Coordinates of C-alpha atoms in Angstrom, one line a residue:
X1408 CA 24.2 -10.6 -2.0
X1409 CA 26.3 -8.5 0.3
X1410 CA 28.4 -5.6 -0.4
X1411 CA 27.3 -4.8 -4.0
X1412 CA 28.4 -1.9 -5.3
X1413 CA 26.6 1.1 -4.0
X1414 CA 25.2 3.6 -6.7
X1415 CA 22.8 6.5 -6.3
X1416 CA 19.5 3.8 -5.6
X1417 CA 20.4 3.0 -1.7
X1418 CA 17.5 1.2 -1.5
X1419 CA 16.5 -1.3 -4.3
X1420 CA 12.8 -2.9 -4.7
X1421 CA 11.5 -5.3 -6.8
X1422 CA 7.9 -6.9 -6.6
X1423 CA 7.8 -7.3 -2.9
X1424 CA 5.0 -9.5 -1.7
X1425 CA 4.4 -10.4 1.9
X1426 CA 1.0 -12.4 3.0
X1427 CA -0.1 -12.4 6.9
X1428 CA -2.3 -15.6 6.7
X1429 CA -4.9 -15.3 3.5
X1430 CA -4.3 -11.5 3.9
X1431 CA -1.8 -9.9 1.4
X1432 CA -0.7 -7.2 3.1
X1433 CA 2.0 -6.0 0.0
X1434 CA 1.3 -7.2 -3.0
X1435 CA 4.2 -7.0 -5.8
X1436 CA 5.3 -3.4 -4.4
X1437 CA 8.1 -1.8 -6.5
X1438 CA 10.5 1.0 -5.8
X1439 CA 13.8 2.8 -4.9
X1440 CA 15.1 5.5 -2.8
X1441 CA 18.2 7.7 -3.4
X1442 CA 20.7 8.4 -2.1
X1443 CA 20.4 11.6 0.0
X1444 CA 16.6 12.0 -0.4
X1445 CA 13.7 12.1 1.6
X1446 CA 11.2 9.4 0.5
X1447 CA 7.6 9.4 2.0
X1448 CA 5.6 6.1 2.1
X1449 CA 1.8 7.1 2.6
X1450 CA -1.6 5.1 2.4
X1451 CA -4.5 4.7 4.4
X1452 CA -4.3 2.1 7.9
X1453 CA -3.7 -1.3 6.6
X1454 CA -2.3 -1.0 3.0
X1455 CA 1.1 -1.8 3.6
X1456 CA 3.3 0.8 4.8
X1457 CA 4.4 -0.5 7.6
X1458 CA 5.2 -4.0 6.4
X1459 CA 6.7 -2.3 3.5
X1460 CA 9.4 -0.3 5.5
X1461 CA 9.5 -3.2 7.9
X1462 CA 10.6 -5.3 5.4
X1463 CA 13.3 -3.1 4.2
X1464 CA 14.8 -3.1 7.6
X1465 CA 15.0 -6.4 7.9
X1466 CA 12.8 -6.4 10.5
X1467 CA 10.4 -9.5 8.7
X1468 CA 11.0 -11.4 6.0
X1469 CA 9.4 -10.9 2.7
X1470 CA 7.8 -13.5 1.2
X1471 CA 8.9 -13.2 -2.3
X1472 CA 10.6 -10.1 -4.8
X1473 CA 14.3 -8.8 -4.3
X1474 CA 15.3 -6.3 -1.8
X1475 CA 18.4 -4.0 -1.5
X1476 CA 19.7 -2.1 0.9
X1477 CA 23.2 -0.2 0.7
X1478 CA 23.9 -3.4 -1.1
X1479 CA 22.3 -5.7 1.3
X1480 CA 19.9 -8.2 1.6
X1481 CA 18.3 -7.4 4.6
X1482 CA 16.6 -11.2 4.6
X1483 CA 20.3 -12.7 4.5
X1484 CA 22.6 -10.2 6.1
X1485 CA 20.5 -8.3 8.2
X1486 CA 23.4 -8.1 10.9
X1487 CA 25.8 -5.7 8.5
X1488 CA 22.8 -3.7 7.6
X1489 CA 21.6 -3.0 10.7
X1490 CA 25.5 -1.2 11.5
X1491 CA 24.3 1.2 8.8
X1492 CA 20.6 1.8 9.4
X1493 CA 18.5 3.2 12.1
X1494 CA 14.9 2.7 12.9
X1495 CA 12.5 4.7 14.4
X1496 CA 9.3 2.4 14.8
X1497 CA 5.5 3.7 15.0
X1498 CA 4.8 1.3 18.8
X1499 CA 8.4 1.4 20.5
X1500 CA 8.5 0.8 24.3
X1501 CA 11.8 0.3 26.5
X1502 CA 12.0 -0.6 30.2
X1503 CA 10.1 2.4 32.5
X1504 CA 12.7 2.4 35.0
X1505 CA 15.4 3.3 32.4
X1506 CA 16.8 6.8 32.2
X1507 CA 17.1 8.7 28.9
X1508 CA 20.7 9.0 29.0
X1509 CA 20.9 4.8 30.0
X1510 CA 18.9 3.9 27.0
X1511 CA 21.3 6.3 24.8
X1512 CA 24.6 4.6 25.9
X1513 CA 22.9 1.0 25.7
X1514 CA 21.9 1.9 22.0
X1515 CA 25.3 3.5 21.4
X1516 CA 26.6 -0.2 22.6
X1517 CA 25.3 -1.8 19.1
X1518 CA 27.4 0.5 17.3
X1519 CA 30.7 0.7 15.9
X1520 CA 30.7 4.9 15.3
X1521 CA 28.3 6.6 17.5
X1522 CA 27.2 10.4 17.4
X1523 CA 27.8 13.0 19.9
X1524 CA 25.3 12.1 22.4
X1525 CA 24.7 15.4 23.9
X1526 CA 24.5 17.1 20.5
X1527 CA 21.9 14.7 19.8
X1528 CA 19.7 14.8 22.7
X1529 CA 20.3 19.3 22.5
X1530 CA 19.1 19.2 18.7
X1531 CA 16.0 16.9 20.3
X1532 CA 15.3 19.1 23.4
X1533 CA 16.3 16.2 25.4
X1534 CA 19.2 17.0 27.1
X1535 CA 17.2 18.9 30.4
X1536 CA 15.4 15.1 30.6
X1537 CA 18.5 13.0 30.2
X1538 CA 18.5 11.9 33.7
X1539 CA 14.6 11.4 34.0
X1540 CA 12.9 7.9 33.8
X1541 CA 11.3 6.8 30.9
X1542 CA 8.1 6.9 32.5
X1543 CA 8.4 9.9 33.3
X1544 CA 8.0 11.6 30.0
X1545 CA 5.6 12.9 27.6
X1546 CA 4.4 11.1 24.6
X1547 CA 6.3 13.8 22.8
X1548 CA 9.6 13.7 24.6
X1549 CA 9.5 9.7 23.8
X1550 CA 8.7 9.9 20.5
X1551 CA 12.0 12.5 20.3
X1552 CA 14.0 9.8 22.3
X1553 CA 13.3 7.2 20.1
X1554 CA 14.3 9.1 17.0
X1555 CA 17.5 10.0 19.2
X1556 CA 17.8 6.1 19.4
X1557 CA 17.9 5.6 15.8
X1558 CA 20.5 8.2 15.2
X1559 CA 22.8 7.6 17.8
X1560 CA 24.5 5.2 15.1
X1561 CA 25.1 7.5 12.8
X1562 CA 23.1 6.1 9.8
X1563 CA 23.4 5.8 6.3
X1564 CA 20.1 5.3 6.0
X1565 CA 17.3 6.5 9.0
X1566 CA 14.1 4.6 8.6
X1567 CA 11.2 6.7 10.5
X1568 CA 7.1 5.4 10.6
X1569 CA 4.5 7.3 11.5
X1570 CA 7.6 9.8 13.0
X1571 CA 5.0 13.2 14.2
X1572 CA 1.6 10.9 15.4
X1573 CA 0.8 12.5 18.6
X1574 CA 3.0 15.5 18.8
X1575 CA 1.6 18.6 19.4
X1576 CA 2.5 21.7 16.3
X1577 CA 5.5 22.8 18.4
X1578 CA 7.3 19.4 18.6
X1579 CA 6.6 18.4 14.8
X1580 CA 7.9 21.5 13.4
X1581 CA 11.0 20.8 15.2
X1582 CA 11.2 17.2 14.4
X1583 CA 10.9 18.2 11.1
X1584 CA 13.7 20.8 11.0
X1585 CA 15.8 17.4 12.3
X1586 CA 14.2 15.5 9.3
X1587 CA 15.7 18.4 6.5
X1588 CA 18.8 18.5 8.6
X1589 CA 19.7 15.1 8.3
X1590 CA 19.3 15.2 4.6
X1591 CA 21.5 18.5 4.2
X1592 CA 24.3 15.9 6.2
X1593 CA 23.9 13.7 3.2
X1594 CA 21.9 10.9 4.7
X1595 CA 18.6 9.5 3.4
X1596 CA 15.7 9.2 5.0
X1597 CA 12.6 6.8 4.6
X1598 CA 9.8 8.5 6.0
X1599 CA 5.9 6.4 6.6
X1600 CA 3.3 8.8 7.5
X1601 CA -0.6 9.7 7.4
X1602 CA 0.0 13.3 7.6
X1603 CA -0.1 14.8 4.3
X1604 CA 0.8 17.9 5.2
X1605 CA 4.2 16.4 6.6
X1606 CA 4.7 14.3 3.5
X1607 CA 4.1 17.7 1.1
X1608 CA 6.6 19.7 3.3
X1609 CA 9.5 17.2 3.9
X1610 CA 9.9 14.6 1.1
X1611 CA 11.4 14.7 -2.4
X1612 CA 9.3 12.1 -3.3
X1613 CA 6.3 10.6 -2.4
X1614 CA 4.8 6.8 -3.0
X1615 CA 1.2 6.3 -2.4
X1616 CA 0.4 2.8 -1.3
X1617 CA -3.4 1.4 -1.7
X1618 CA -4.5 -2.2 -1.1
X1619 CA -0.8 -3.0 -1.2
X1620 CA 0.5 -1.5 -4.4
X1621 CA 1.6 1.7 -5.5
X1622 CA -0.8 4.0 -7.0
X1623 CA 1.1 6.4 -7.9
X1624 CA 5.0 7.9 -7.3
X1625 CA 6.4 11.1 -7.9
X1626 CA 7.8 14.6 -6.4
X1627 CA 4.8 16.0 -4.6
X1628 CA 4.2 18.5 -7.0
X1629 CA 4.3 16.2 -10.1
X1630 CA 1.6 14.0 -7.8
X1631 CA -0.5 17.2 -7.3
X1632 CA -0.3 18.2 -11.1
X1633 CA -1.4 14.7 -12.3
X1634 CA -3.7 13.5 -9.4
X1635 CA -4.9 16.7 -7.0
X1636 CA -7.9 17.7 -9.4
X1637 CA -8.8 21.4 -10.1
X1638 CA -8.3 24.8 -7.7
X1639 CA -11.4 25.4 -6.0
X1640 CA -12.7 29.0 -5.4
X1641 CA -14.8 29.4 -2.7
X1642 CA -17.3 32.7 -1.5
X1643 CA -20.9 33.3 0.4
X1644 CA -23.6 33.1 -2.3
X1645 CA -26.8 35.3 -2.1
X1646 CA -30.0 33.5 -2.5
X1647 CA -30.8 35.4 -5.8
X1648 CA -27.4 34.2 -7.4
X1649 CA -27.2 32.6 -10.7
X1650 CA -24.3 30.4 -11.4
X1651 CA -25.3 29.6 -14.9
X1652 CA -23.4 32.5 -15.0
X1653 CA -20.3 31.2 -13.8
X1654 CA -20.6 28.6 -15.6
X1655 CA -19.8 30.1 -19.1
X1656 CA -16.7 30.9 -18.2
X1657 CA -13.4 30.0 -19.6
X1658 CA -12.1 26.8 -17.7
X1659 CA -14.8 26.5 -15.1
X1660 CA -15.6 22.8 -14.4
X1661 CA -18.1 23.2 -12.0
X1662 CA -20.2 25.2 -9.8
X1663 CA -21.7 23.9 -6.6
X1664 CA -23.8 25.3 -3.5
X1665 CA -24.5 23.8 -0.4
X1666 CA -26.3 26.8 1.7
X1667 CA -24.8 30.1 0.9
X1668 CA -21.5 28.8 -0.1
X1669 CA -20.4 28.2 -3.5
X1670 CA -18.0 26.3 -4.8
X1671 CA -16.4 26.6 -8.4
X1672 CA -14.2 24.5 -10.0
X1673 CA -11.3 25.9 -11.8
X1674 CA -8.4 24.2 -14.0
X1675 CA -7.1 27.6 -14.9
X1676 CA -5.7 30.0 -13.0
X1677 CA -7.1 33.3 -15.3
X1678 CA -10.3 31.9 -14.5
X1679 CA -10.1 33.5 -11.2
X1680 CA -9.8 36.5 -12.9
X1681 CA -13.0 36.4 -15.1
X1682 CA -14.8 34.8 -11.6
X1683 CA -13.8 37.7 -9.6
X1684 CA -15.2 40.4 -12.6
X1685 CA -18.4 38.5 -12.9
X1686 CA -18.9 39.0 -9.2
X1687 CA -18.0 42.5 -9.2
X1688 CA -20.4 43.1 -12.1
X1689 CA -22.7 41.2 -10.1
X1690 CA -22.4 44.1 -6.8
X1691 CA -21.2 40.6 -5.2
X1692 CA -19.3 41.1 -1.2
X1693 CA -15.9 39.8 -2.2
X1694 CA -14.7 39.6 1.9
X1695 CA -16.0 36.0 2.1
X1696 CA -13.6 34.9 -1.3
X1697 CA -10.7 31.9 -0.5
X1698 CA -8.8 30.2 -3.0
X1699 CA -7.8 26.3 -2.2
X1700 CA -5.0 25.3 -4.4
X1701 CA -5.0 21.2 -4.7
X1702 CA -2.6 19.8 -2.3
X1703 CA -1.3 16.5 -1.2
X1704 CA -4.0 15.6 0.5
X1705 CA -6.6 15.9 -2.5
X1706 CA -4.2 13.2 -4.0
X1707 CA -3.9 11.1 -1.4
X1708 CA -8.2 11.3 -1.5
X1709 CA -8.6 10.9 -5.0
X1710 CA -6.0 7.7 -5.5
X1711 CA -7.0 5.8 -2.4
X1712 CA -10.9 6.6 -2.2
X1713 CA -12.9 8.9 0.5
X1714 CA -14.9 6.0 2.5
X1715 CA -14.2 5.6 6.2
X1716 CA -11.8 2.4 7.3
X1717 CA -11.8 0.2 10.2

């Protein structure tokens, strides 16, 4: 099917499944992306995003379920799509001996519309480095590059895995301002990562991937409401303290030491209220008190399991 009418849903799937061997890497994964938005992919290693996005971008071939893109089939027609797409891939590598602004006009080549090279490589604080060798640069500067690579196109549609792994706070925070910016230009944005943080900050919506299905899709503040359990309060406990009396408060779950911290368990925020007078009746020091609000990461943790992987 090529050159379906486009609608809001640029990207369009339906019970992906994709095998390597007797392994089922995605199994019966279904989704879509809109037009304009930032959709995260997460999961633990080895459930599926990467074959999921890979598949998407035509880069392998699915095994079995429907997939759209901008009207596409990226199985059959992955030649068109790839005018309209870019792809920023989590192990990229080009020739050492090739300079920055070399790889740029070599990508540009593939292209029918290119961006403003220079603009590109300012907005990725490459443009100092655009004569240097490949191999002459940080992990960080060709991790930018490569996401420079992907634009250079101008893209309907920018596919980006595992995008930030390995940069340093500095260079993430300005890869992410890229990330927004792109969307404010109207393009859309597929974004695979295992930083939940990232995910929480950037994306409009967020699938979680586990043993190659979805657990669970939403906003990331729909997924924390339904799936990020219960704000935690946290202070230094004396030895004498009794957290029976905690306890019998009004929406209190739980109550926990380990040492001379306790935990409680809240699901409503007055409750930190009543907490906070029981301790002052109680001549507790409040200086130790933090508050941990559930976040994308307590989803991620409850949906996919807290056990160590290969």
């Amino acid at each position: 099917m090529t050159g379906a009418a486009l609608c809001d849903d640029v990207v369009v799937v339906q019970n992906l499944v994709k095998h390597y061997g007797n392994v089922k890497a995605v199994d019966g994964v279904s989704f879509s992306v809109r037009r304009g938005e930032i959709f995260g992919i997460v999961g633990p290693n080895g459930t599926g995003k990467t074959t999921t996005i890979d598949c998407i971008a035509g880069m392998r071939r699915a095994d079995s379920g429907l997939i759209l893109v901008l009207g596409f089939d990226p199985a059959e027609d992955s030649f068109s799509l790839k005018k309209k797409i870019g792809i920023q891939q989590q192990e990229s590598e080009i020739q050492d001996r090739l300079k920055v602004f070399e790889a740029m006009h070599l990508f540009s080549s593939f292209y029918e519309t290119v961006a403003d090279m220079e603009t590109l490589l300012r907005q990725l604080n490459l443009w100092e480095k655009r004569d240097s060798y490949f191999s002459a640069l940080s992990g960080g500067q060709k991790k930018r590059l490569f996401v420079a690579m992907a634009l250079i196109g101008n893209p309907e549609i920018v596919f980006l895995d595992e995008l930030t792994s390995g940069l340093d706070p500095q260079a993430r925070r300005s890869v992410w301002e890229l990330v927004k910016l792109l969307r404010d230009q109207g393009r859309t944005v597929v974004l695979s990562t295992h930083y939940m943080d990232e995910a929480q900050r950037l994306c409009d919506r967020v699938a979680v991937i586990h043993s190659g299905k979805i657990a669970a899709l939403d906003s990331p503040a729909d997924l924390i409401a339904a799936h990020g359990g219960f704000t935690r309060v946290h202070f230094r406990a004396e030895e004498s303290f009794d957290k029976s009396l905690l306890t019998r408060l009004d929406g209190v779950e739980s109550v926990s030491e380990i040492e001379d911290q306790c935990t409680v368990e809240i699901s409503t925020r007055h409750s930190i209220v009543e907490i906070v007078k029981q301790l002052d009746q109680m001549e507790y020091e409040l200086s130790s008190l933090r508050i941990d609000s559930p976040t994308l990461e307590d989803v991620f943790l409850n949906l996919t399991g807290r056990e160590l992987r290969d």
